[in-house]
Amino acid sequence: NRIFEEIRILAEQFGRNMIHFDSDNPLVDNARAIELFQLLRDYNRDRMLTGETPVRFAFPNGTAPWTFRDPKLIPAMLEAGLYHISIAVESASPKTLTTLGKSRKVARLAYEAIRGIRESESRVERLDDEPIVIEIFIMLGVPGETESDLAETVAFCERASRDFDVI
C-alpha cells in the first residue's frame, strides 16, 4: 500500500506522527481505506511496543457522508488512530441539498456516521481515550435558500449537537 509506505517514511525518517488527509473523499473506496487503516493499526501497535509515538490522523476536508458504507470502516478508523474528522453536512433542507446537487439523504447519512463514531469510540481498542473531534460543515446563504430551509439546518444542528464538537 503506497499511502501506508509514505506514512511510514514520514514517521521513521522525518519524525512525523500527525497526518492530515486533505482529500475531499478519502473514503470512497471503503475496502482500500479499511486496508490502509488495518496496516496503520498494526504499525501503531508495533510502535507503541517499542515506546515510539503512534501515528495519528485526521480528515479535515469535509468527508462526504455517503462514503461511510461498510460497517467495518468506522471501527477500523478508530483503531488506527483517527483523532479528528470533518463531515460535510452542508444542509438539512432537502430543497437546498437538491439545489447543491446533493442527495436528499445527506443529513441522515451524516448523523448516522456521527453516531457511529461516538458509539464505536468506547467499543473498539483505540490508541488512547481522548474523544474524537467531530466537525460538521454547514453552508448558509445558498441561492434560493429560504428561512424555512435554514430553520431545518439549524434544527438538525441542535438535534445532533451532543454528538459533534465543531460547526
PDB file of C-alpha atoms in Angstrom:
ATOM      1  CA  ASN A   1       0.000   0.000   0.000  1.00  0.00           C
ATOM      2  CA  ARG A   2       1.764   3.116  -1.249  1.00  0.00           C
ATOM      3  CA  ILE A   3      -0.066   5.505   1.075  1.00  0.00           C
ATOM      4  CA  PHE A   4       0.951   3.445   4.097  1.00  0.00           C
ATOM      5  CA  GLU A   5       4.580   3.390   2.924  1.00  0.00           C
ATOM      6  CA  GLU A   6       4.572   7.174   2.623  1.00  0.00           C
ATOM      7  CA  ILE A   7       3.163   7.470   6.161  1.00  0.00           C
ATOM      8  CA  ARG A   8       5.830   5.066   7.432  1.00  0.00           C
ATOM      9  CA  ILE A   9       8.575   7.154   5.791  1.00  0.00           C
ATOM     10  CA  LEU A  10       7.162  10.358   7.301  1.00  0.00           C
ATOM     11  CA  ALA A  11       7.160   8.729  10.739  1.00  0.00           C
ATOM     12  CA  GLU A  12      10.512   6.979  10.603  1.00  0.00           C
ATOM     13  CA  GLN A  13      12.664   9.343   8.556  1.00  0.00           C
ATOM     14  CA  PHE A  14      11.115  12.679   9.488  1.00  0.00           C
ATOM     15  CA  GLY A  15       9.639  12.011  12.949  1.00  0.00           C
ATOM     16  CA  ARG A  16       6.098  12.965  11.920  1.00  0.00           C
ATOM     17  CA  ASN A  17       3.266  11.402  13.891  1.00  0.00           C
ATOM     18  CA  MET A  18       0.273  13.539  12.809  1.00  0.00           C
ATOM     19  CA  ILE A  19      -1.147  13.081   9.314  1.00  0.00           C
ATOM     20  CA  HIS A  20      -3.920  15.097   7.661  1.00  0.00           C
ATOM     21  CA  PHE A  21      -5.622  13.516   4.672  1.00  0.00           C
ATOM     22  CA  ASP A  22      -6.588  16.567   2.626  1.00  0.00           C
ATOM     23  CA  SER A  23      -8.724  14.734   0.102  1.00  0.00           C
ATOM     24  CA  ASP A  24     -12.396  15.593  -0.283  1.00  0.00           C
ATOM     25  CA  ASN A  25     -13.473  11.954  -0.449  1.00  0.00           C
ATOM     26  CA  PRO A  26     -10.729   9.779   1.012  1.00  0.00           C
ATOM     27  CA  LEU A  27     -13.149   7.033   1.990  1.00  0.00           C
ATOM     28  CA  VAL A  28     -14.885   6.454  -1.362  1.00  0.00           C
ATOM     29  CA  ASP A  29     -13.229   3.050  -1.745  1.00  0.00           C
ATOM     30  CA  ASN A  30     -14.120   1.584   1.648  1.00  0.00           C
ATOM     31  CA  ALA A  31     -12.154  -1.639   1.104  1.00  0.00           C
ATOM     32  CA  ARG A  32      -8.980   0.275   0.236  1.00  0.00           C
ATOM     33  CA  ALA A  33      -9.455   2.611   3.206  1.00  0.00           C
ATOM     34  CA  ILE A  34     -10.020  -0.299   5.607  1.00  0.00           C
ATOM     35  CA  GLU A  35      -6.869  -1.998   4.297  1.00  0.00           C
ATOM     36  CA  LEU A  36      -4.884   1.194   4.971  1.00  0.00           C
ATOM     37  CA  PHE A  37      -6.350   1.540   8.469  1.00  0.00           C
ATOM     38  CA  GLN A  38      -5.519  -2.073   9.310  1.00  0.00           C
ATOM     39  CA  LEU A  39      -1.908  -1.548   8.208  1.00  0.00           C
ATOM     40  CA  LEU A  40      -1.721   1.648  10.243  1.00  0.00           C
ATOM     41  CA  ARG A  41      -3.296  -0.031  13.291  1.00  0.00           C
ATOM     42  CA  ASP A  42      -0.697  -2.826  13.226  1.00  0.00           C
ATOM     43  CA  TYR A  43       2.123  -0.352  12.613  1.00  0.00           C
ATOM     44  CA  ASN A  44       0.993   1.778  15.557  1.00  0.00           C
ATOM     45  CA  ARG A  45       0.791  -1.228  17.861  1.00  0.00           C
ATOM     46  CA  ASP A  46       4.381  -2.111  16.964  1.00  0.00           C
ATOM     47  CA  ARG A  47       5.483   1.498  17.523  1.00  0.00           C
ATOM     48  CA  MET A  48       3.855   1.593  20.931  1.00  0.00           C
ATOM     49  CA  LEU A  49       5.528  -1.690  21.955  1.00  0.00           C
ATOM     50  CA  THR A  50       8.912  -0.090  21.299  1.00  0.00           C
ATOM     51  CA  GLY A  51       7.989   3.125  23.125  1.00  0.00           C
ATOM     52  CA  GLU A  52       7.501   5.200  19.974  1.00  0.00           C
ATOM     53  CA  THR A  53       4.665   7.632  19.495  1.00  0.00           C
ATOM     54  CA  PRO A  54       1.872   6.251  17.302  1.00  0.00           C
ATOM     55  CA  VAL A  55       0.887   7.981  14.080  1.00  0.00           C
ATOM     56  CA  ARG A  56      -2.497   9.678  14.399  1.00  0.00           C
ATOM     57  CA  PHE A  57      -4.526  11.129  11.580  1.00  0.00           C
ATOM     58  CA  ALA A  58      -7.349  13.482  10.660  1.00  0.00           C
ATOM     59  CA  PHE A  59      -9.741  14.144   7.811  1.00  0.00           C
ATOM     60  CA  PRO A  60     -10.140  17.942   7.935  1.00  0.00           C
ATOM     61  CA  ASN A  61     -11.666  18.484   4.468  1.00  0.00           C
ATOM     62  CA  GLY A  62     -15.332  17.612   4.866  1.00  0.00           C
ATOM     63  CA  THR A  63     -15.728  13.905   4.254  1.00  0.00           C
ATOM     64  CA  ALA A  64     -18.873  13.039   2.276  1.00  0.00           C
ATOM     65  CA  PRO A  65     -21.483  11.334   4.497  1.00  0.00           C
ATOM     66  CA  TRP A  66     -22.365   8.745   1.848  1.00  0.00           C
ATOM     67  CA  THR A  67     -18.841   7.275   1.972  1.00  0.00           C
ATOM     68  CA  PHE A  68     -19.447   5.541   5.327  1.00  0.00           C
ATOM     69  CA  ARG A  69     -20.964   2.424   3.710  1.00  0.00           C
ATOM     70  CA  ASP A  70     -19.034  -0.509   5.160  1.00  0.00           C
ATOM     71  CA  PRO A  71     -19.820  -1.121   8.861  1.00  0.00           C
ATOM     72  CA  LYS A  72     -16.150  -2.076   9.403  1.00  0.00           C
ATOM     73  CA  LEU A  73     -14.926   1.356   8.268  1.00  0.00           C
ATOM     74  CA  ILE A  74     -15.531   3.421  11.413  1.00  0.00           C
ATOM     75  CA  PRO A  75     -14.063   0.859  13.849  1.00  0.00           C
ATOM     76  CA  ALA A  76     -11.024   0.473  11.575  1.00  0.00           C
ATOM     77  CA  MET A  77     -10.501   4.252  11.529  1.00  0.00           C
ATOM     78  CA  LEU A  78     -10.717   4.499  15.304  1.00  0.00           C
ATOM     79  CA  GLU A  79      -8.373   1.566  15.920  1.00  0.00           C
ATOM     80  CA  ALA A  80      -5.808   3.026  13.518  1.00  0.00           C
ATOM     81  CA  GLY A  81      -5.509   6.434  15.206  1.00  0.00           C
ATOM     82  CA  LEU A  82      -8.226   8.805  13.973  1.00  0.00           C
ATOM     83  CA  TYR A  83      -8.375  11.913  16.169  1.00  0.00           C
ATOM     84  CA  HIS A  84     -10.379  14.417  14.084  1.00  0.00           C
ATOM     85  CA  ILE A  85     -12.878  14.199  11.246  1.00  0.00           C
ATOM     86  CA  SER A  86     -14.920  16.771   9.374  1.00  0.00           C
ATOM     87  CA  ILE A  87     -18.174  15.672   7.780  1.00  0.00           C
ATOM     88  CA  ALA A  88     -19.802  17.729   5.023  1.00  0.00           C
ATOM     89  CA  VAL A  89     -23.452  18.005   6.022  1.00  0.00           C
ATOM     90  CA  GLU A  90     -23.912  21.311   4.181  1.00  0.00           C
ATOM     91  CA  SER A  91     -27.689  21.492   4.783  1.00  0.00           C
ATOM     92  CA  ALA A  92     -30.543  19.556   6.319  1.00  0.00           C
ATOM     93  CA  SER A  93     -33.037  21.032   3.888  1.00  0.00           C
ATOM     94  CA  PRO A  94     -33.896  18.610   1.068  1.00  0.00           C
ATOM     95  CA  LYS A  95     -34.624  21.578  -1.195  1.00  0.00           C
ATOM     96  CA  THR A  96     -31.228  23.176  -0.528  1.00  0.00           C
ATOM     97  CA  LEU A  97     -29.453  19.835  -0.967  1.00  0.00           C
ATOM     98  CA  THR A  98     -31.169  19.393  -4.333  1.00  0.00           C
ATOM     99  CA  THR A  99     -30.029  22.898  -5.327  1.00  0.00           C
ATOM    100  CA  LEU A 100     -26.474  21.872  -4.402  1.00  0.00           C
ATOM    101  CA  GLY A 101     -26.761  18.671  -6.445  1.00  0.00           C
ATOM    102  CA  LYS A 102     -26.546  16.548  -3.300  1.00  0.00           C
ATOM    103  CA  SER A 103     -28.627  13.603  -2.149  1.00  0.00           C
ATOM    104  CA  ARG A 104     -31.615  14.495  -0.004  1.00  0.00           C
ATOM    105  CA  LYS A 105     -30.281  11.868   2.440  1.00  0.00           C
ATOM    106  CA  VAL A 106     -27.108  13.787   3.342  1.00  0.00           C
ATOM    107  CA  ALA A 107     -28.233  14.941   6.804  1.00  0.00           C
ATOM    108  CA  ARG A 108     -29.451  11.468   7.780  1.00  0.00           C
ATOM    109  CA  LEU A 109     -26.268   9.802   6.488  1.00  0.00           C
ATOM    110  CA  ALA A 110     -24.121  12.376   8.287  1.00  0.00           C
ATOM    111  CA  TYR A 111     -25.972  11.812  11.534  1.00  0.00           C
ATOM    112  CA  GLU A 112     -25.575   8.034  11.170  1.00  0.00           C
ATOM    113  CA  ALA A 113     -21.824   8.475  10.626  1.00  0.00           C
ATOM    114  CA  ILE A 114     -21.511  10.820  13.616  1.00  0.00           C
ATOM    115  CA  ARG A 115     -23.470   8.418  15.862  1.00  0.00           C
ATOM    116  CA  GLY A 116     -21.411   5.510  14.542  1.00  0.00           C
ATOM    117  CA  ILE A 117     -18.200   7.249  15.537  1.00  0.00           C
ATOM    118  CA  ARG A 118     -19.490   8.158  19.004  1.00  0.00           C
ATOM    119  CA  GLU A 119     -20.889   4.677  19.642  1.00  0.00           C
ATOM    120  CA  SER A 120     -17.706   2.962  18.427  1.00  0.00           C
ATOM    121  CA  GLU A 121     -15.340   5.137  20.490  1.00  0.00           C
ATOM    122  CA  SER A 122     -15.883   3.059  23.621  1.00  0.00           C
ATOM    123  CA  ARG A 123     -16.265  -0.317  21.885  1.00  0.00           C
ATOM    124  CA  VAL A 124     -13.030  -0.578  19.931  1.00  0.00           C
ATOM    125  CA  GLU A 125      -9.434  -0.780  21.088  1.00  0.00           C
ATOM    126  CA  ARG A 126      -8.020   2.672  20.435  1.00  0.00           C
ATOM    127  CA  LEU A 127      -4.588   4.224  20.874  1.00  0.00           C
ATOM    128  CA  ASP A 128      -5.866   6.423  23.721  1.00  0.00           C
ATOM    129  CA  ASP A 129      -9.054   7.508  25.461  1.00  0.00           C
ATOM    130  CA  GLU A 130      -9.175  11.017  24.002  1.00  0.00           C
ATOM    131  CA  PRO A 131     -12.525  11.758  22.378  1.00  0.00           C
ATOM    132  CA  ILE A 132     -12.579  12.045  18.604  1.00  0.00           C
ATOM    133  CA  VAL A 133     -13.148  15.622  17.459  1.00  0.00           C
ATOM    134  CA  ILE A 134     -16.074  15.637  15.048  1.00  0.00           C
ATOM    135  CA  GLU A 135     -16.648  18.736  12.975  1.00  0.00           C
ATOM    136  CA  ILE A 136     -19.515  19.335  10.576  1.00  0.00           C
ATOM    137  CA  PHE A 137     -19.588  21.697   7.626  1.00  0.00           C
ATOM    138  CA  ILE A 138     -22.756  23.701   7.054  1.00  0.00           C
ATOM    139  CA  MET A 139     -23.446  26.037   4.133  1.00  0.00           C
ATOM    140  CA  LEU A 140     -25.645  29.079   4.719  1.00  0.00           C
ATOM    141  CA  GLY A 141     -26.971  31.515   2.140  1.00  0.00           C
ATOM    142  CA  VAL A 142     -27.259  29.125  -0.773  1.00  0.00           C
ATOM    143  CA  PRO A 143     -29.068  30.918  -3.627  1.00  0.00           C
ATOM    144  CA  GLY A 144     -32.799  30.272  -3.260  1.00  0.00           C
ATOM    145  CA  GLU A 145     -32.493  29.130   0.366  1.00  0.00           C
ATOM    146  CA  THR A 146     -35.443  30.326   2.457  1.00  0.00           C
ATOM    147  CA  GLU A 147     -35.727  30.962   6.177  1.00  0.00           C
ATOM    148  CA  SER A 148     -37.621  27.682   6.394  1.00  0.00           C
ATOM    149  CA  ASP A 149     -34.712  25.839   4.725  1.00  0.00           C
ATOM    150  CA  LEU A 150     -32.277  27.481   7.122  1.00  0.00           C
ATOM    151  CA  ALA A 151     -34.524  26.512  10.067  1.00  0.00           C
ATOM    152  CA  GLU A 152     -34.279  22.838   9.001  1.00  0.00           C
ATOM    153  CA  THR A 153     -30.492  23.022   9.104  1.00  0.00           C
ATOM    154  CA  VAL A 154     -30.456  24.816  12.462  1.00  0.00           C
ATOM    155  CA  ALA A 155     -32.844  22.191  13.888  1.00  0.00           C
ATOM    156  CA  PHE A 156     -30.539  19.432  12.623  1.00  0.00           C
ATOM    157  CA  CYS A 157     -27.558  21.088  14.318  1.00  0.00           C
ATOM    158  CA  GLU A 158     -29.477  21.401  17.572  1.00  0.00           C
ATOM    159  CA  ARG A 159     -30.568  17.726  17.491  1.00  0.00           C
ATOM    160  CA  ALA A 160     -27.104  16.451  16.649  1.00  0.00           C
ATOM    161  CA  SER A 161     -25.101  18.893  18.787  1.00  0.00           C
ATOM    162  CA  ARG A 162     -24.472  16.446  21.622  1.00  0.00           C
ATOM    163  CA  ASP A 163     -22.542  14.263  19.191  1.00  0.00           C
ATOM    164  CA  PHE A 164     -20.290  16.685  17.350  1.00  0.00           C
ATOM    165  CA  ASP A 165     -17.834  19.290  18.568  1.00  0.00           C
ATOM    166  CA  VAL A 166     -17.448  21.995  15.922  1.00  0.00           C
ATOM    167  CA  ILE A 167     -19.661  23.548  13.235  1.00  0.00           C
TER     168      ILE A 167
END
